[in-house]
PDB file of C-alpha atoms and ligand atoms in Angstrom:
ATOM      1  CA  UNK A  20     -38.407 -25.069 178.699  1.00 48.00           C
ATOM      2  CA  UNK A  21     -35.024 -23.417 179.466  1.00 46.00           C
ATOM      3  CA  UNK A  22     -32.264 -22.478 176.957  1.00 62.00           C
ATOM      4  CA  UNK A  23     -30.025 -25.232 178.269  1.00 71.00           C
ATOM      5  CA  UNK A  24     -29.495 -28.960 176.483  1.00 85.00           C
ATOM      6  CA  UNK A  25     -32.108 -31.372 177.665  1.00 93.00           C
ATOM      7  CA  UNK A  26     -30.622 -33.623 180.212  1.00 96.00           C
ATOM      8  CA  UNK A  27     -33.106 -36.422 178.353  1.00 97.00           C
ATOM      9  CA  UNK A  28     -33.875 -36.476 174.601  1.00 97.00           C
ATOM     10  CA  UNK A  29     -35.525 -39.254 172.801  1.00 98.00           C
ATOM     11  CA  UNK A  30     -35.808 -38.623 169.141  1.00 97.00           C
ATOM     12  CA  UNK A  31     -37.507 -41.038 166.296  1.00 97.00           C
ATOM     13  CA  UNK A  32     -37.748 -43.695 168.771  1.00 97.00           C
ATOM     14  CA  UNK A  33     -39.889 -46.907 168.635  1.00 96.00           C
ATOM     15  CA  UNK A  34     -39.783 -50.110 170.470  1.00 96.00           C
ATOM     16  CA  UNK A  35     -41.887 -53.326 170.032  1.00 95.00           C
ATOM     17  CA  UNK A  36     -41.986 -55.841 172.435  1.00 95.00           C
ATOM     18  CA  UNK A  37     -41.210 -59.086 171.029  1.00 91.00           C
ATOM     19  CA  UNK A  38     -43.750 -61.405 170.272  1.00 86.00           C
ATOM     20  CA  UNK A  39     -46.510 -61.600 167.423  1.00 79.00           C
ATOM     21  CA  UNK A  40     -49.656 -58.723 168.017  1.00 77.00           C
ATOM     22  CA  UNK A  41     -46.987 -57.051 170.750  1.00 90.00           C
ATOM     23  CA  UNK A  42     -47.606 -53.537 171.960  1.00 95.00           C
ATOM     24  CA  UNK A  43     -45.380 -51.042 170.944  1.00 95.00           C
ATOM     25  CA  UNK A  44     -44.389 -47.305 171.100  1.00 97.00           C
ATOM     26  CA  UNK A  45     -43.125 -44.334 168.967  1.00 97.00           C
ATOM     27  CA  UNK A  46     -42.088 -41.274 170.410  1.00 98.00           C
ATOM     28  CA  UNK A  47     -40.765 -38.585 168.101  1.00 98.00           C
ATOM     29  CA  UNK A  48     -39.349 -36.044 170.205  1.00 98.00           C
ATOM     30  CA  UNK A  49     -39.493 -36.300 174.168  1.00 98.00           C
ATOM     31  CA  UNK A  50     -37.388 -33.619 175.899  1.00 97.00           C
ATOM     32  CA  UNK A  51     -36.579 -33.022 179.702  1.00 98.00           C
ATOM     33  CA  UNK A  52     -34.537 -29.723 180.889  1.00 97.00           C
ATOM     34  CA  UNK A  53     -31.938 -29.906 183.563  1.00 96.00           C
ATOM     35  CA  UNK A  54     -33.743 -29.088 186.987  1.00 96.00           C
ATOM     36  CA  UNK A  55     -37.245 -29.504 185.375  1.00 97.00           C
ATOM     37  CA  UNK A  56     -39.405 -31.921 187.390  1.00 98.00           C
ATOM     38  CA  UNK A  57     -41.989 -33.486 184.586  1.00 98.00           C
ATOM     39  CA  UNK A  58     -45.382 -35.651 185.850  1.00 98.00           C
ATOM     40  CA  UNK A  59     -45.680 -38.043 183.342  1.00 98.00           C
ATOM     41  CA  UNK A  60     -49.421 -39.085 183.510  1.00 97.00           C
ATOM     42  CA  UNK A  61     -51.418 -41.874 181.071  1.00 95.00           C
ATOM     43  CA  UNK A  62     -53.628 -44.937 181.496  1.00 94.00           C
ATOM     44  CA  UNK A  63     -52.495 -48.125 182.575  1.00 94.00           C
ATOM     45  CA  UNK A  64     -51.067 -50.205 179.918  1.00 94.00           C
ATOM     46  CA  UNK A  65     -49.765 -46.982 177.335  1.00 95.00           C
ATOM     47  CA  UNK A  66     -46.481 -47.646 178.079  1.00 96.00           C
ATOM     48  CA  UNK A  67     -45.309 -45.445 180.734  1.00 96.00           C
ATOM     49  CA  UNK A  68     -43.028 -48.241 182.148  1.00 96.00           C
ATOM     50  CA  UNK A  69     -41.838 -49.180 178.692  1.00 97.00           C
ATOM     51  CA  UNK A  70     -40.788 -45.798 178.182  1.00 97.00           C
ATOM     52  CA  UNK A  71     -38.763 -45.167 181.401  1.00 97.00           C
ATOM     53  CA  UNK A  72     -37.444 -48.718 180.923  1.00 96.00           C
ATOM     54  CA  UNK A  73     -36.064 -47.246 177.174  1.00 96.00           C
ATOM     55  CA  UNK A  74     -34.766 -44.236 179.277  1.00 96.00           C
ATOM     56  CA  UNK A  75     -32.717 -46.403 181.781  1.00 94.00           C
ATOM     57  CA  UNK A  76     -31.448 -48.773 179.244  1.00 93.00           C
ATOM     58  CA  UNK A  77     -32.896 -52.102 180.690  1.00 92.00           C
ATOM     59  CA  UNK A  78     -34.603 -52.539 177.216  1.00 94.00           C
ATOM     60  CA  UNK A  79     -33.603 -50.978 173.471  1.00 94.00           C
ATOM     61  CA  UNK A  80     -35.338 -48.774 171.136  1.00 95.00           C
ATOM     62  CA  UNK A  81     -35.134 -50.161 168.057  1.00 95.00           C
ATOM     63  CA  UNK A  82     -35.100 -47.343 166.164  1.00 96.00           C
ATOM     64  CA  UNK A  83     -34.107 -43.756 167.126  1.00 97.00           C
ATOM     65  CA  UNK A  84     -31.785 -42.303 169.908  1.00 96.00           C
ATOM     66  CA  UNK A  85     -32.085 -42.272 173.786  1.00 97.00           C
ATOM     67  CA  UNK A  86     -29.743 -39.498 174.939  1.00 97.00           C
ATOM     68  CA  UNK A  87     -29.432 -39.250 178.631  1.00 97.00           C
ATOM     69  CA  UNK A  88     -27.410 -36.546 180.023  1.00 95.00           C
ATOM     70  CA  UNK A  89     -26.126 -36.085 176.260  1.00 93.00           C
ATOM     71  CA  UNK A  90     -24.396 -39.677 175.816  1.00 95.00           C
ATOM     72  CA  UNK A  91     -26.562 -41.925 173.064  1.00 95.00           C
ATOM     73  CA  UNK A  92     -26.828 -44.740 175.682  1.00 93.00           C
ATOM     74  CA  UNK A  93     -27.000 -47.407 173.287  1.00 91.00           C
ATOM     75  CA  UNK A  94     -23.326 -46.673 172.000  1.00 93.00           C
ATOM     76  CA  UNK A  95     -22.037 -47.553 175.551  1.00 95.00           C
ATOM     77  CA  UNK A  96     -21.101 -50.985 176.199  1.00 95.00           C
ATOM     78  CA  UNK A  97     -22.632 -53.245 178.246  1.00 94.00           C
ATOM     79  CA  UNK A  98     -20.369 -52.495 181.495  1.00 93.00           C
ATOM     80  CA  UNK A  99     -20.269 -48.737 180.401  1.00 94.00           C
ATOM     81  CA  UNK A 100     -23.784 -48.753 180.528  1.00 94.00           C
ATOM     82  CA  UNK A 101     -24.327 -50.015 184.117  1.00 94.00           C
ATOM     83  CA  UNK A 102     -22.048 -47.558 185.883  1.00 94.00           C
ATOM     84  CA  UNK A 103     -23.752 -44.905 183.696  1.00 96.00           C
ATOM     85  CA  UNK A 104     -27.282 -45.673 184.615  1.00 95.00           C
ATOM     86  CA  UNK A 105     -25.919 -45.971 188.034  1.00 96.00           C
ATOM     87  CA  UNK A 106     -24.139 -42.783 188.254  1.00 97.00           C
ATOM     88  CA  UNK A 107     -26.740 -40.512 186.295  1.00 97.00           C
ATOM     89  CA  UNK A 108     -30.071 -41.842 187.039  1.00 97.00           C
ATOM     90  CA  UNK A 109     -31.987 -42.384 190.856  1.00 97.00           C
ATOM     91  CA  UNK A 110     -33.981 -45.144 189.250  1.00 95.00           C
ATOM     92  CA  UNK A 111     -37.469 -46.036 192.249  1.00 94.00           C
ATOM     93  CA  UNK A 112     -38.987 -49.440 190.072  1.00 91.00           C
ATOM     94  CA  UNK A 113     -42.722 -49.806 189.792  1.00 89.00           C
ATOM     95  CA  UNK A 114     -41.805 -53.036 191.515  1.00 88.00           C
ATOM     96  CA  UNK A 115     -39.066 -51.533 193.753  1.00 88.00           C
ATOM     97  CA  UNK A 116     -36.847 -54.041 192.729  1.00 93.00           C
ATOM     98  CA  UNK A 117     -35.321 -54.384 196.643  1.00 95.00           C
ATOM     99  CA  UNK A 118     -32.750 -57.544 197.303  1.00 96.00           C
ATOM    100  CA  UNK A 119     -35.359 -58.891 199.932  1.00 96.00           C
ATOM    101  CA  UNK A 120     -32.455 -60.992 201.813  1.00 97.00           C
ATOM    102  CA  UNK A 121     -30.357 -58.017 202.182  1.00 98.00           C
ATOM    103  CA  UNK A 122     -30.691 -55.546 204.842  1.00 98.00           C
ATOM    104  CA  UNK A 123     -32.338 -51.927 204.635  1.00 98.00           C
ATOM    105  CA  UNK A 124     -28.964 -50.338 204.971  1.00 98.00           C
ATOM    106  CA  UNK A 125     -27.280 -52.837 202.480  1.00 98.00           C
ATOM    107  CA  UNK A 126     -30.467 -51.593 199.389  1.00 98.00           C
ATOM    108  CA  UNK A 127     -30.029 -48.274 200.209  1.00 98.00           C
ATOM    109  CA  UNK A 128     -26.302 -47.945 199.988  1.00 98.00           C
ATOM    110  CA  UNK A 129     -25.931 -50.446 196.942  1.00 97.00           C
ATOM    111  CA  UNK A 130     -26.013 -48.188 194.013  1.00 96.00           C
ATOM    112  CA  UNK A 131     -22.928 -46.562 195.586  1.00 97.00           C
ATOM    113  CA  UNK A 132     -20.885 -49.333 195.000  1.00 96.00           C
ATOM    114  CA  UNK A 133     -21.163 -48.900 190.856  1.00 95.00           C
ATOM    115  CA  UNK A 134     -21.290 -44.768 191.371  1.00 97.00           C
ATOM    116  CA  UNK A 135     -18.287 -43.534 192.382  1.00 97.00           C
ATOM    117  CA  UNK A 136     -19.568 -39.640 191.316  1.00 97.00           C
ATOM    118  CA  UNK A 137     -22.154 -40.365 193.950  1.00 97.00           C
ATOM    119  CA  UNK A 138     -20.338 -41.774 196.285  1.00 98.00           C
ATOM    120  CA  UNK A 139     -17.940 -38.849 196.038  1.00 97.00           C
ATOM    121  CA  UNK A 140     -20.799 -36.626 197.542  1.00 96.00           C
ATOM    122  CA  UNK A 141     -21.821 -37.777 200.664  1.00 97.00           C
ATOM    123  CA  UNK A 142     -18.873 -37.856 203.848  1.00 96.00           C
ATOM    124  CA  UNK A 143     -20.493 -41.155 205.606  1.00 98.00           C
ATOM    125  CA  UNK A 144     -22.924 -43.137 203.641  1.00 98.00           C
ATOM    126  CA  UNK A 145     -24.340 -45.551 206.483  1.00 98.00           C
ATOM    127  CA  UNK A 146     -25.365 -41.907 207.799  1.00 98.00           C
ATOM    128  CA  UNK A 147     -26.774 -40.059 204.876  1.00 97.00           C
ATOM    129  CA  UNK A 148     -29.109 -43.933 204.699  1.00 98.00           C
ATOM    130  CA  UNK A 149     -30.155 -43.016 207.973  1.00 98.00           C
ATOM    131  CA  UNK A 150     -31.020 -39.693 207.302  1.00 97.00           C
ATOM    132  CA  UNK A 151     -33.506 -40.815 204.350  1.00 97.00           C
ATOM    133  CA  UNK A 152     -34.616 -43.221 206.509  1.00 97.00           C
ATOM    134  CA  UNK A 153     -35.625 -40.915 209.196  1.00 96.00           C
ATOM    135  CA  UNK A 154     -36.604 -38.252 206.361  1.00 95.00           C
ATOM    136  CA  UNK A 155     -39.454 -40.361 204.849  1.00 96.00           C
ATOM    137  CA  UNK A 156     -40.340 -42.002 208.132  1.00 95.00           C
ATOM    138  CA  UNK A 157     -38.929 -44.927 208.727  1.00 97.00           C
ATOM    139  CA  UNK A 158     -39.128 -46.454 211.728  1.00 97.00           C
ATOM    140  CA  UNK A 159     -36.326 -46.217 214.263  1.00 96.00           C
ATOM    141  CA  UNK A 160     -33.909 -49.199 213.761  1.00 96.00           C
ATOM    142  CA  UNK A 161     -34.769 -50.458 210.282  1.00 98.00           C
ATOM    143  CA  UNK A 162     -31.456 -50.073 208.514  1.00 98.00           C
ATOM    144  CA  UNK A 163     -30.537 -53.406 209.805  1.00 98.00           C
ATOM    145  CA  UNK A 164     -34.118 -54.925 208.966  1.00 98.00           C
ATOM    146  CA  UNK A 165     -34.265 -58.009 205.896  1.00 98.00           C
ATOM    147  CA  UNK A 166     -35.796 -55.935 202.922  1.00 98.00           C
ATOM    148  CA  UNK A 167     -38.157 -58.472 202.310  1.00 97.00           C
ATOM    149  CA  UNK A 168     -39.418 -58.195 205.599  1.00 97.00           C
ATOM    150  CA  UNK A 169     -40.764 -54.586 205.232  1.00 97.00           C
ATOM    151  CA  UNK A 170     -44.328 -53.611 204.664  1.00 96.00           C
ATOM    152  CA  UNK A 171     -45.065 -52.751 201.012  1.00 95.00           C
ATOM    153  CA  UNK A 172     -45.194 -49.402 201.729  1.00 95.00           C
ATOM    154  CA  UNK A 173     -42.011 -49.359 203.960  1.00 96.00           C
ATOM    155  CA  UNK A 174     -40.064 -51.131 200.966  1.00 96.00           C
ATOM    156  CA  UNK A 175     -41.014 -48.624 198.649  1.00 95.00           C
ATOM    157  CA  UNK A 176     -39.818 -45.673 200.561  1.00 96.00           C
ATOM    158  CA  UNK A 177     -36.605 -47.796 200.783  1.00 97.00           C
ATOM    159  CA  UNK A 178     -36.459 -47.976 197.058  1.00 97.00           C
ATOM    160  CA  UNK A 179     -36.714 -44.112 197.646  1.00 96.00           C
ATOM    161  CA  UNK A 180     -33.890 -43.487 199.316  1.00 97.00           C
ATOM    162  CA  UNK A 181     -31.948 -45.994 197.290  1.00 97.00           C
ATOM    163  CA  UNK A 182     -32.789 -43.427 194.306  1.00 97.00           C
ATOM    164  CA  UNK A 183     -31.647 -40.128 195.971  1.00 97.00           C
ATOM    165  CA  UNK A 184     -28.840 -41.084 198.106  1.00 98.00           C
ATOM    166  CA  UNK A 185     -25.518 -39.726 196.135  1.00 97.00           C
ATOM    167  CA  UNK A 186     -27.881 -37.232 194.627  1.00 97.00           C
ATOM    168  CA  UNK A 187     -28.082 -38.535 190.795  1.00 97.00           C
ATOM    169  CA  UNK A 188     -28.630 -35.866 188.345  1.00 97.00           C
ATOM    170  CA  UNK A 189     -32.086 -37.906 186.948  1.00 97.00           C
ATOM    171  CA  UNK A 190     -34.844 -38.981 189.450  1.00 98.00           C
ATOM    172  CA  UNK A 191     -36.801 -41.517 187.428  1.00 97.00           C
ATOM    173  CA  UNK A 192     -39.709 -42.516 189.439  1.00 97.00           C
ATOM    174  CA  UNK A 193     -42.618 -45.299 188.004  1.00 96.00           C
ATOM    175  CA  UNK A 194     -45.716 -44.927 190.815  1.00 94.00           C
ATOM    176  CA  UNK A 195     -43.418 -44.595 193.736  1.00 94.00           C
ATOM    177  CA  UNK A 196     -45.930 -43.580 195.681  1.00 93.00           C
ATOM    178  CA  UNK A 197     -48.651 -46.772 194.558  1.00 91.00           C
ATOM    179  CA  UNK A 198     -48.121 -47.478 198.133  1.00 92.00           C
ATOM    180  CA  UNK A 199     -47.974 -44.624 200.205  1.00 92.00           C
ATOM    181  CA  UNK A 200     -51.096 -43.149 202.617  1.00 94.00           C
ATOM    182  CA  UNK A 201     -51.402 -39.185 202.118  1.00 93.00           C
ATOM    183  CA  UNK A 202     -48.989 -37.718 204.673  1.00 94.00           C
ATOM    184  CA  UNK A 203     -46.069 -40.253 203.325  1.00 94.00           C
ATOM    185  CA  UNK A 204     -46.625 -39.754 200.035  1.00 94.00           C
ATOM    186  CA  UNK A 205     -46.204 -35.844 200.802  1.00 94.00           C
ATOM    187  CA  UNK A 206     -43.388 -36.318 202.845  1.00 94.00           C
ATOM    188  CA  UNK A 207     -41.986 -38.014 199.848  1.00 94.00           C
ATOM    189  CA  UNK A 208     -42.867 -35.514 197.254  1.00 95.00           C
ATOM    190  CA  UNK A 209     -41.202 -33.057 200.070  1.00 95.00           C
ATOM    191  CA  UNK A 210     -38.020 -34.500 200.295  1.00 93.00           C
ATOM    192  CA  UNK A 211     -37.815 -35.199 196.219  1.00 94.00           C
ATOM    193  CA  UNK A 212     -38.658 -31.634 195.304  1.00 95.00           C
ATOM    194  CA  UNK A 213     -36.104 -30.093 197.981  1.00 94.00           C
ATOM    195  CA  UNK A 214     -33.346 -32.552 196.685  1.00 94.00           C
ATOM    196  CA  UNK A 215     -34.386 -31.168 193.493  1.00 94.00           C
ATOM    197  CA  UNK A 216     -33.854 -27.554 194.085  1.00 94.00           C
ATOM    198  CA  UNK A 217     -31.063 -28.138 196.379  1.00 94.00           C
ATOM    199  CA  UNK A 218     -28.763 -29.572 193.410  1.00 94.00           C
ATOM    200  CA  UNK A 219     -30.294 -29.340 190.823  1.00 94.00           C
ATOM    201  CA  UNK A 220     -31.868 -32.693 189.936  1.00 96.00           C
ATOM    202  CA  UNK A 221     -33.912 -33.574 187.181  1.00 97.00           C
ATOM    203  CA  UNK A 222     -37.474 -35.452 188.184  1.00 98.00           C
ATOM    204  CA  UNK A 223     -39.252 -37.667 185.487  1.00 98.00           C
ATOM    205  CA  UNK A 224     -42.117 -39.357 187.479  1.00 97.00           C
ATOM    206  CA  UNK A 225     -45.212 -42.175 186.619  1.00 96.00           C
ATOM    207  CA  UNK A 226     -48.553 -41.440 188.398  1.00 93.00           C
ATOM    208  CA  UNK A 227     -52.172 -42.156 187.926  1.00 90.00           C
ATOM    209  CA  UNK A 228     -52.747 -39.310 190.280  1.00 90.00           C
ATOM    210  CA  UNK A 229     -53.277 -36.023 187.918  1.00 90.00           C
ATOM    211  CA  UNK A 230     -53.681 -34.127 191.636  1.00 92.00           C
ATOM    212  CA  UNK A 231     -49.983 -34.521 191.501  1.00 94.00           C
ATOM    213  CA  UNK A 232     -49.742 -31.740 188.791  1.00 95.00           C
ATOM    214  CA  UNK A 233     -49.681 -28.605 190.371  1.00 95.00           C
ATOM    215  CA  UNK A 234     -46.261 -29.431 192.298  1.00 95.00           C
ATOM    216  CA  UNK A 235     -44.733 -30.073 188.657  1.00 97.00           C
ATOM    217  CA  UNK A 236     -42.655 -27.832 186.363  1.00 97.00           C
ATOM    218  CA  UNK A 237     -44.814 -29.609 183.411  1.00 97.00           C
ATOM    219  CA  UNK A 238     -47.242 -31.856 183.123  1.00 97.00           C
ATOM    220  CA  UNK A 239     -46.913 -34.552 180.274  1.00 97.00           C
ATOM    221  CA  UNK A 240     -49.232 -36.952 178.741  1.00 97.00           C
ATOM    222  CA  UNK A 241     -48.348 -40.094 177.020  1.00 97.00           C
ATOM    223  CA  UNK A 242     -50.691 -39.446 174.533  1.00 96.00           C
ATOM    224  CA  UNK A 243     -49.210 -36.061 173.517  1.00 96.00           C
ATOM    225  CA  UNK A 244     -45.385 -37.365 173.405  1.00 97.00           C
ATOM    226  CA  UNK A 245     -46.555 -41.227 172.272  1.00 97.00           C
ATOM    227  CA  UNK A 246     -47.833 -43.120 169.817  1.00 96.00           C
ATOM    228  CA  UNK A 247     -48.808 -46.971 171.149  1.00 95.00           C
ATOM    229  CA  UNK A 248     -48.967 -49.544 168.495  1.00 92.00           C
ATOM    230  CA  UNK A 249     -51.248 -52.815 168.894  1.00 86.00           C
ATOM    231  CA  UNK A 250     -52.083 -55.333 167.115  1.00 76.00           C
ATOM    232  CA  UNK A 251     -50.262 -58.061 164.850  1.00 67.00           C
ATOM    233  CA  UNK A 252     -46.919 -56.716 162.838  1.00 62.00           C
TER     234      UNK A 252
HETATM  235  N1  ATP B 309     -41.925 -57.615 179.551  1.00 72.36           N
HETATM  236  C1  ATP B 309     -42.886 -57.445 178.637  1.00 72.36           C
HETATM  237  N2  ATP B 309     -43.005 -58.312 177.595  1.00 72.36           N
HETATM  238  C2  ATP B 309     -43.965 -58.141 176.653  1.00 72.36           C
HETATM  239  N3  ATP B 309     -44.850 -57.133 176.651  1.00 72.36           N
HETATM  240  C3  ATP B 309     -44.777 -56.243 177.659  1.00 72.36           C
HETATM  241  C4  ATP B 309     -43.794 -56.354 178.703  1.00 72.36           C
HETATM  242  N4  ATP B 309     -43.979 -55.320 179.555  1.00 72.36           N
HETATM  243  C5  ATP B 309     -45.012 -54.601 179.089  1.00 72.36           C
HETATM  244  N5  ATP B 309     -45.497 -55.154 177.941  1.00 72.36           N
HETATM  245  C6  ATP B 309     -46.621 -54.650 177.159  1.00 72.36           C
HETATM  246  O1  ATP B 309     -46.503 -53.251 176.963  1.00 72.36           O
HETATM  247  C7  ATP B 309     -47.767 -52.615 177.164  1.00 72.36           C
HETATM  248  C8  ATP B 309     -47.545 -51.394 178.020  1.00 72.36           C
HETATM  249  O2  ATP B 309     -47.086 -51.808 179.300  1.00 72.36           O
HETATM  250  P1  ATP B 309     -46.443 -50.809 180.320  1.00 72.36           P
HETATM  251  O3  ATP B 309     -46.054 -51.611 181.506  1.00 72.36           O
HETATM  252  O4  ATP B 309     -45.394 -50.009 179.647  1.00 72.36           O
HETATM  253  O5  ATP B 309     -47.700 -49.856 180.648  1.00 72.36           O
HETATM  254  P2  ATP B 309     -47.910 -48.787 181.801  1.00 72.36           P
HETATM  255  O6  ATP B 309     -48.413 -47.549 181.144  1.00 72.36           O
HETATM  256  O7  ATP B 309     -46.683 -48.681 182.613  1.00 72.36           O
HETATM  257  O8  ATP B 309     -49.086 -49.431 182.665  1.00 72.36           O
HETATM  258  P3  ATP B 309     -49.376 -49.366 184.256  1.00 72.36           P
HETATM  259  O9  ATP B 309     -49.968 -47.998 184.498  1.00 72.36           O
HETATM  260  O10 ATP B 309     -50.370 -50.455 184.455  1.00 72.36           O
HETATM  261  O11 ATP B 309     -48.100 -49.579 184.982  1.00 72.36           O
HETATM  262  C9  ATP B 309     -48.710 -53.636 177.785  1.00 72.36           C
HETATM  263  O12 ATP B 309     -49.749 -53.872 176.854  1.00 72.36           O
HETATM  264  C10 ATP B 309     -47.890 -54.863 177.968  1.00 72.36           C
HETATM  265  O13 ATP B 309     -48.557 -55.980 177.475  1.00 72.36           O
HETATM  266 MG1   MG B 310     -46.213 -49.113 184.563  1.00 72.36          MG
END
């Protein structure tokens, strides 16, 4: 790991889901570099997705710190917190998370509206969609295409370029390519890594596919950063 402050700490952190017998998680010290790309691999159901969730703020830990890009993230407030999570972090859901009603172009250019930072970067944003679009293959025309009317695979490479347009400084990715053949899952992995060394971005990314590793700065396990807790309280 380099010299420089880790663009993601977690330190003393646990989490339990609510509920009696809930799973839960304790990570003691988790770092990520600036520029490092990480391959964060574990079974289903160890918590990868409760961990990223933890690192974009859409759940709390309750004990310990989640630094992101140095700022403890649960000191921001609630509005604070959005435009930060917009601004710093690329987020691609498990789920993709797409507003199915709205168009292609309208997904992709939406975390723009809360990131000025990102915004700031690109000269014409209906054209740097298009570009992704046509980067991770796309088909011609489908900026103006309902979401929801995408193949699975189609809607997850538009959760894609919803996470790199604006370049965030964090790429956190859970499976985002569950739903990719070969050659667009490599195209993919193509266009993250070059946006990677290109500016700089951090990549934290969920796969069940340890093949993945060799294109990695580091290869992490959960059970070597994780502790999962089951069982009543
Ligand atoms: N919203 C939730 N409410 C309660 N428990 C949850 C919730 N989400 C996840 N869990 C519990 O947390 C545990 C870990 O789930 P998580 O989704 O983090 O695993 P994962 O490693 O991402 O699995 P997968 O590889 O299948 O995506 C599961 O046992 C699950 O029951
Ligand atoms: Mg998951």
């Amino acid at each position: 790991m380099t010299e420089k402050p880790a663009i993601l700490h977690l330190e003393d952190v646990s989490y339990r889901w609510p509920g009696r017998a809930s799973f839960g998680l304790n990570v003691p010290d988790f770092q990520v570099a600036p520029s490092e790309t990480v391959l964060l691999l574990g079974a289903s159901g160890s918590g990868k997705s409760t961990l990223l969730s933890m690192i974009c703020a859409t759940i709390f830990a309750d004990a310990g710190q989640v630094n992101v890009s140095g700022q403890n993230i649960a000191q921001l407030s609630a509005g604070q917190r959005d435009r930060f999570r917009a601004e710093q972090i690329g987020l691609i859901f498990q789920q993709f998370n797409l507003l199915p009603f709205a168009s292609v172009a309208d997904n992709i250019l939406l975390p723009l509206q809360f990131a000025p930072e990102r915004r700031k970067r690109i000269a014409d944003p209906e054209a740097e969609a298009q570009r992704l679009c046509d980067a991770l293959g796309l088909p011609q025309g489908v900026m103006t295409s309902r979401a929801g009317a995408l193949s699975v695979g189609q809607q997850q490479r538009v959760a894609a370029a919803r996470a790199l347009i604006g370049t965030p400084p964090l790429i956190i990715a859970d499976e985002p390519t569950s739903s990719l053949d070969a050659e667009t899952q490599a195209t993919f992995l193509e266009l993250l890594f070059a946006q990677s060394q290109a500016h700089g971005t951090t990549v934290l990314m969920v796969s069940h596919d340890a093949r993945l590793a060799a294109q990695f700065d580091r290869v992490v396990k959960m059970a070597d950063i994780a502790t999962a807790v089951r069982g009543a309280q």
